[in-house]
């Protein structure tokens, strides 16, 4: 369970309202694949991921990033029940996709870096702390059904 | 994992900008660390850790100064940080997991201060450099 204070909830949702979820999704996933290239192991079918430019302009990366972040967005509306919200996705990532949950933490932290770039000084230590709680909660929820 | 020539160039050129705000960046990274990962405060029971405190500013400055030493000796980071490495191994004994947390907070600080400079290539370079520094600081632990 994530425990956000009222102030943190308000920070998270007001900032998220200003985020272009589709774009940020592509950027976050792209950066994950570039900064931690071993994560590319899950995306053999995506085509050319050989350079940062190739990754960032890859249509499949953008599409998948969009999907992932829209799902995350959904989680933000259900902070009181992340485990329930992501139960099915958790099973999928374990049983079908075979993704090490460590990758959820990596993506969460890359997302925090992307938000910091987008918001600049507005991404205060308090805002970061709130988002760190959220990404940790989502990562835990996605790992919850692993067996 | 070692830094390529291109990555070293990126680090050196960004360091120019960073060094003009070095103390503020160090302080902010620590503020972010303590806000996001409160368990890290357990290493500083002797500090006043509120935002803007003299302790925070002094320690933030120290941290960035050490990074500066590493940047100026990218060919021999282990040599440049040898004394600090011993300090962390024998006296401070900070659990290794915390270096990742501080590295992340330093990266977030850089991203928020220099968004245009933190391209994907720069992101890789800095992540690698901070990993390297973390490795050096924990290499004498056992």
CSV table of C-alpha atoms in Angstrom, one decimal:
chain,number,residue,atom,x,y,z
A,1,UNK,CA,0.0,0.0,0.0
A,2,UNK,CA,1.3,3.5,-0.7
A,3,UNK,CA,0.8,6.0,2.0
A,4,UNK,CA,0.8,9.5,0.5
A,5,UNK,CA,-0.1,12.5,2.6
A,6,UNK,CA,-2.8,14.8,1.3
A,7,UNK,CA,-0.1,17.2,0.1
A,8,UNK,CA,1.7,14.5,-1.8
A,9,UNK,CA,-1.5,13.3,-3.5
A,10,UNK,CA,-2.2,16.8,-4.5
A,11,UNK,CA,1.3,17.3,-5.9
A,12,UNK,CA,1.2,14.1,-7.8
A,13,UNK,CA,-2.1,14.7,-9.4
A,14,UNK,CA,-1.6,18.3,-10.2
A,15,UNK,CA,1.8,17.6,-11.9
A,16,UNK,CA,0.4,14.6,-13.7
A,17,UNK,CA,-2.3,16.8,-15.2
A,18,UNK,CA,0.4,18.7,-17.0
A,19,UNK,CA,2.1,15.6,-18.4
A,20,UNK,CA,1.7,14.5,-22.0
A,21,UNK,CA,1.3,10.9,-21.0
A,22,UNK,CA,1.8,9.5,-24.5
A,23,UNK,CA,5.1,11.4,-25.1
A,24,UNK,CA,6.5,10.9,-21.7
A,25,UNK,CA,5.8,7.2,-22.0
A,26,UNK,CA,7.9,6.9,-25.2
A,27,UNK,CA,10.7,9.0,-23.6
A,28,UNK,CA,10.8,7.0,-20.4
A,29,UNK,CA,10.8,3.6,-22.2
A,30,UNK,CA,13.3,4.8,-24.7
A,31,UNK,CA,15.7,6.0,-22.0
A,32,UNK,CA,15.3,2.8,-20.1
A,33,UNK,CA,16.4,0.9,-23.2
A,34,UNK,CA,19.3,3.3,-23.8
A,35,UNK,CA,20.6,3.8,-20.2
A,36,UNK,CA,20.1,0.1,-19.3
A,37,UNK,CA,20.6,-1.7,-22.6
A,38,UNK,CA,20.2,-5.1,-21.1
A,39,UNK,CA,16.5,-4.3,-20.8
A,40,UNK,CA,16.4,-4.6,-24.5
A,41,UNK,CA,16.2,-8.4,-24.0
A,42,UNK,CA,12.5,-8.1,-23.7
A,43,UNK,CA,12.0,-6.3,-27.0
A,44,UNK,CA,13.7,-8.5,-29.7
A,45,UNK,CA,10.7,-7.8,-32.0
A,46,UNK,CA,11.1,-4.1,-31.9
A,47,UNK,CA,13.6,-3.8,-34.7
A,48,UNK,CA,16.5,-1.3,-34.6
A,49,UNK,CA,17.5,-0.4,-31.0
A,50,UNK,CA,21.2,-0.1,-31.8
A,51,UNK,CA,21.7,3.7,-31.1
A,52,UNK,CA,20.0,6.2,-28.9
A,53,UNK,CA,18.6,7.9,-32.0
A,54,UNK,CA,17.3,4.6,-33.3
A,55,UNK,CA,15.6,3.9,-30.0
A,56,UNK,CA,14.0,7.3,-29.5
A,57,UNK,CA,12.6,7.3,-33.0
A,58,UNK,CA,11.5,3.7,-33.0
A,59,UNK,CA,7.7,3.6,-33.6
A,60,UNK,CA,7.3,0.4,-31.5
A,61,UNK,CA,9.1,1.9,-28.6
A,62,UNK,CA,6.8,5.0,-28.7
A,63,UNK,CA,3.7,2.9,-29.0
A,64,UNK,CA,4.7,0.6,-26.1
A,65,UNK,CA,5.8,3.5,-24.0
A,66,UNK,CA,2.4,5.0,-24.5
A,67,UNK,CA,0.7,1.8,-23.4
A,68,UNK,CA,2.9,1.4,-20.3
A,69,UNK,CA,2.4,5.0,-19.2
A,70,UNK,CA,-1.3,5.0,-19.8
A,71,UNK,CA,-1.5,2.0,-17.5
A,72,UNK,CA,0.6,3.8,-14.9
A,73,UNK,CA,-1.7,6.7,-15.3
A,74,UNK,CA,-4.6,4.4,-14.4
A,75,UNK,CA,-2.7,3.4,-11.3
A,76,UNK,CA,-2.5,7.0,-10.2
A,77,UNK,CA,-6.3,7.1,-10.1
A,78,UNK,CA,-6.3,4.1,-7.8
A,79,UNK,CA,-3.5,4.7,-5.3
A,80,UNK,CA,-5.4,3.1,-2.6
A,81,UNK,CA,-5.6,-0.2,-4.4
A,82,UNK,CA,-2.5,-0.6,-6.6
A,83,UNK,CA,-2.3,-4.3,-5.9
A,84,UNK,CA,-5.8,-4.9,-7.2
A,85,UNK,CA,-5.4,-2.5,-10.1
A,86,UNK,CA,-2.2,-4.2,-11.3
A,87,UNK,CA,-3.1,-7.8,-10.4
A,88,UNK,CA,-3.8,-9.0,-13.9
A,89,UNK,CA,-0.8,-7.2,-15.3
A,90,UNK,CA,1.4,-8.7,-12.6
A,91,UNK,CA,0.4,-12.2,-13.6
A,92,UNK,CA,1.0,-11.4,-17.2
A,93,UNK,CA,4.5,-10.0,-16.5
A,94,UNK,CA,5.4,-13.1,-14.5
A,95,UNK,CA,3.8,-15.9,-16.4
A,96,UNK,CA,3.9,-14.7,-20.0
A,97,UNK,CA,6.5,-12.0,-20.2
A,98,UNK,CA,9.0,-13.3,-17.7
A,99,UNK,CA,10.1,-9.9,-16.6
A,100,UNK,CA,12.4,-9.6,-13.6
A,101,UNK,CA,10.7,-7.2,-11.2
A,102,UNK,CA,13.9,-5.3,-10.8
A,103,UNK,CA,13.0,-3.8,-14.2
A,104,UNK,CA,9.9,-2.1,-12.8
A,105,UNK,CA,12.2,-0.2,-10.3
A,106,UNK,CA,14.5,0.8,-13.2
A,107,UNK,CA,11.7,2.1,-15.2
A,108,UNK,CA,10.2,3.9,-12.3
A,109,UNK,CA,13.5,5.7,-11.6
A,110,UNK,CA,13.9,6.6,-15.3
A,111,UNK,CA,10.4,8.0,-15.2
A,112,UNK,CA,11.3,10.2,-12.2
A,113,UNK,CA,14.4,11.5,-14.2
A,114,UNK,CA,12.2,12.3,-17.2
A,115,UNK,CA,9.7,14.2,-15.0
A,116,UNK,CA,12.6,16.1,-13.5
A,117,UNK,CA,13.7,17.2,-17.0
A,118,UNK,CA,10.2,18.2,-18.0
A,119,UNK,CA,9.4,20.1,-14.8
A,120,UNK,CA,12.8,21.5,-14.0
A,121,UNK,CA,12.9,23.4,-10.8
A,122,UNK,CA,9.2,22.7,-10.2
A,123,UNK,CA,10.2,19.1,-9.6
A,124,UNK,CA,11.1,19.9,-6.0
A,125,UNK,CA,12.5,17.4,-3.5
A,126,UNK,CA,8.9,17.1,-2.1
A,127,UNK,CA,7.5,16.3,-5.5
A,128,UNK,CA,10.2,13.8,-6.2
A,129,UNK,CA,9.6,12.1,-2.8
A,130,UNK,CA,5.9,11.8,-3.7
A,131,UNK,CA,6.6,10.3,-7.1
A,132,UNK,CA,9.2,7.9,-5.6
A,133,UNK,CA,6.5,6.5,-3.3
A,134,UNK,CA,4.2,6.1,-6.3
A,135,UNK,CA,6.7,4.4,-8.6
A,136,UNK,CA,7.7,2.1,-5.7
A,137,UNK,CA,4.1,1.2,-5.1
A,138,UNK,CA,3.5,0.5,-8.7
A,139,UNK,CA,6.6,-1.6,-8.9
A,140,UNK,CA,5.6,-3.6,-5.8
A,141,UNK,CA,2.1,-4.1,-7.2
A,142,UNK,CA,3.4,-5.4,-10.5
A,143,UNK,CA,5.6,-7.9,-8.6
A,144,UNK,CA,2.9,-8.9,-6.2
A,145,UNK,CA,1.6,-11.9,-8.1
A,146,UNK,CA,4.9,-13.3,-8.9
A,147,UNK,CA,5.5,-16.9,-7.9
B,1,UNK,CA,31.7,-1.0,-17.2
B,2,UNK,CA,34.1,1.8,-18.1
B,3,UNK,CA,33.5,5.2,-19.7
B,4,UNK,CA,34.0,5.6,-23.4
B,5,UNK,CA,35.8,8.7,-24.8
B,6,UNK,CA,32.5,10.2,-25.8
B,7,UNK,CA,31.1,9.7,-22.3
B,8,UNK,CA,34.2,11.3,-20.7
B,9,UNK,CA,33.8,14.3,-23.0
B,10,UNK,CA,30.1,14.7,-22.0
B,11,UNK,CA,31.0,14.5,-18.3
B,12,UNK,CA,33.8,17.0,-18.6
B,13,UNK,CA,31.8,19.5,-20.5
B,14,UNK,CA,28.8,19.3,-18.2
B,15,UNK,CA,31.1,19.6,-15.2
B,16,UNK,CA,31.9,23.1,-16.3
B,17,UNK,CA,28.3,24.1,-15.8
B,18,UNK,CA,27.8,22.1,-12.7
B,19,UNK,CA,30.9,23.5,-10.9
B,20,UNK,CA,29.4,27.0,-11.1
B,21,UNK,CA,26.5,25.7,-8.9
B,22,UNK,CA,28.4,22.9,-7.2
B,23,UNK,CA,27.4,23.5,-3.6
B,24,UNK,CA,23.7,24.1,-4.4
B,25,UNK,CA,23.6,20.9,-6.5
B,26,UNK,CA,25.3,18.8,-3.7
B,27,UNK,CA,22.9,20.2,-1.1
B,28,UNK,CA,19.8,19.6,-3.3
B,29,UNK,CA,20.9,16.1,-4.0
B,30,UNK,CA,21.1,15.4,-0.3
B,31,UNK,CA,17.7,17.0,0.3
B,32,UNK,CA,16.2,14.8,-2.3
B,33,UNK,CA,17.9,11.8,-0.8
B,34,UNK,CA,16.6,12.4,2.7
B,35,UNK,CA,13.1,13.3,1.4
B,36,UNK,CA,12.6,10.4,-0.9
B,37,UNK,CA,14.6,7.8,1.1
B,38,UNK,CA,14.2,8.7,4.8
B,39,UNK,CA,16.1,5.6,5.9
B,40,UNK,CA,19.3,7.3,4.6
B,41,UNK,CA,19.0,9.9,7.5
B,42,UNK,CA,20.1,7.1,9.9
B,43,UNK,CA,23.7,7.8,8.8
B,44,UNK,CA,23.4,11.4,10.0
B,45,UNK,CA,22.0,11.4,13.5
B,46,UNK,CA,24.5,14.1,14.4
B,47,UNK,CA,23.3,16.5,11.7
B,48,UNK,CA,20.6,19.1,11.6
B,49,UNK,CA,19.0,17.9,8.3
B,50,UNK,CA,16.3,20.5,7.6
B,51,UNK,CA,16.3,22.0,4.2
B,52,UNK,CA,18.9,24.8,4.0
B,53,UNK,CA,20.7,23.8,7.2
B,54,UNK,CA,24.4,24.6,7.5
B,55,UNK,CA,25.2,20.9,8.0
B,56,UNK,CA,23.4,20.0,4.7
B,57,UNK,CA,25.1,22.7,2.8
B,58,UNK,CA,28.6,21.8,4.1
B,59,UNK,CA,28.1,18.2,3.4
B,60,UNK,CA,26.5,18.7,0.0
B,61,UNK,CA,29.6,20.8,-0.9
B,62,UNK,CA,31.9,18.0,0.3
B,63,UNK,CA,30.1,15.4,-1.8
B,64,UNK,CA,30.3,17.5,-5.0
B,65,UNK,CA,33.9,18.4,-4.4
B,66,UNK,CA,34.7,14.7,-4.2
B,67,UNK,CA,32.8,14.1,-7.5
B,68,UNK,CA,34.9,16.9,-8.9
B,69,UNK,CA,38.1,15.1,-7.9
B,70,UNK,CA,36.8,12.1,-9.7
B,71,UNK,CA,35.9,14.1,-12.8
B,72,UNK,CA,39.4,15.6,-12.9
B,73,UNK,CA,40.9,12.0,-12.8
B,74,UNK,CA,38.5,10.1,-15.1
B,75,UNK,CA,41.5,7.8,-16.0
B,76,UNK,CA,42.0,6.9,-12.4
B,77,UNK,CA,38.9,7.4,-10.3
B,78,UNK,CA,40.1,4.7,-7.9
B,79,UNK,CA,43.3,6.6,-7.3
B,80,UNK,CA,41.6,9.9,-6.9
B,81,UNK,CA,39.1,8.6,-4.4
B,82,UNK,CA,41.3,6.1,-2.6
B,83,UNK,CA,41.2,7.9,0.8
B,84,UNK,CA,37.4,8.3,0.6
B,85,UNK,CA,37.1,4.7,-0.3
B,86,UNK,CA,39.0,3.7,2.9
B,87,UNK,CA,36.9,6.2,4.9
B,88,UNK,CA,33.7,4.5,3.7
B,89,UNK,CA,35.0,1.0,4.2
B,90,UNK,CA,36.5,1.3,7.7
B,91,UNK,CA,34.8,4.2,9.4
B,92,UNK,CA,31.5,5.2,7.8
B,93,UNK,CA,30.5,1.7,6.6
B,94,UNK,CA,27.4,3.1,4.7
B,95,UNK,CA,25.5,0.1,3.3
B,96,UNK,CA,26.3,-0.2,-0.5
B,97,UNK,CA,22.6,0.1,-1.5
B,98,UNK,CA,22.7,3.8,-0.5
B,99,UNK,CA,25.2,4.8,-3.1
B,100,UNK,CA,22.6,3.9,-5.7
B,101,UNK,CA,20.0,6.0,-4.0
B,102,UNK,CA,22.3,9.1,-3.8
B,103,UNK,CA,23.5,8.5,-7.4
B,104,UNK,CA,19.8,8.6,-8.5
B,105,UNK,CA,19.2,11.8,-6.5
B,106,UNK,CA,22.2,13.4,-8.1
B,107,UNK,CA,20.9,12.4,-11.5
B,108,UNK,CA,17.5,13.9,-10.8
B,109,UNK,CA,19.1,17.1,-9.5
B,110,UNK,CA,21.1,17.4,-12.8
B,111,UNK,CA,18.0,16.6,-14.8
B,112,UNK,CA,16.0,19.4,-13.1
B,113,UNK,CA,18.9,22.0,-13.3
B,114,UNK,CA,20.1,21.1,-16.8
B,115,UNK,CA,17.2,19.5,-18.7
B,116,UNK,CA,18.6,20.3,-22.1
B,117,UNK,CA,22.0,19.0,-21.3
B,118,UNK,CA,20.8,15.7,-19.9
B,119,UNK,CA,20.2,14.0,-23.3
B,120,UNK,CA,19.9,10.3,-23.5
B,121,UNK,CA,23.7,10.0,-24.1
B,122,UNK,CA,24.4,12.2,-21.2
B,123,UNK,CA,22.0,10.2,-19.0
B,124,UNK,CA,24.0,7.1,-19.8
B,125,UNK,CA,27.3,8.8,-19.2
B,126,UNK,CA,26.3,10.2,-15.8
B,127,UNK,CA,24.7,7.0,-14.7
B,128,UNK,CA,27.8,5.0,-15.6
B,129,UNK,CA,30.1,7.6,-13.9
B,130,UNK,CA,28.1,7.6,-10.7
B,131,UNK,CA,28.1,3.8,-10.7
B,132,UNK,CA,31.8,3.8,-11.1
B,133,UNK,CA,32.2,6.2,-8.2
B,134,UNK,CA,29.9,4.1,-6.1
B,135,UNK,CA,31.9,1.0,-7.0
B,136,UNK,CA,35.2,2.7,-6.0
B,137,UNK,CA,33.7,3.8,-2.7
B,138,UNK,CA,32.7,0.3,-1.8
B,139,UNK,CA,35.5,-1.7,-3.2
B,140,UNK,CA,37.4,-2.0,0.1
B,141,UNK,CA,34.4,-3.1,2.1
B,142,UNK,CA,35.5,-6.7,2.2
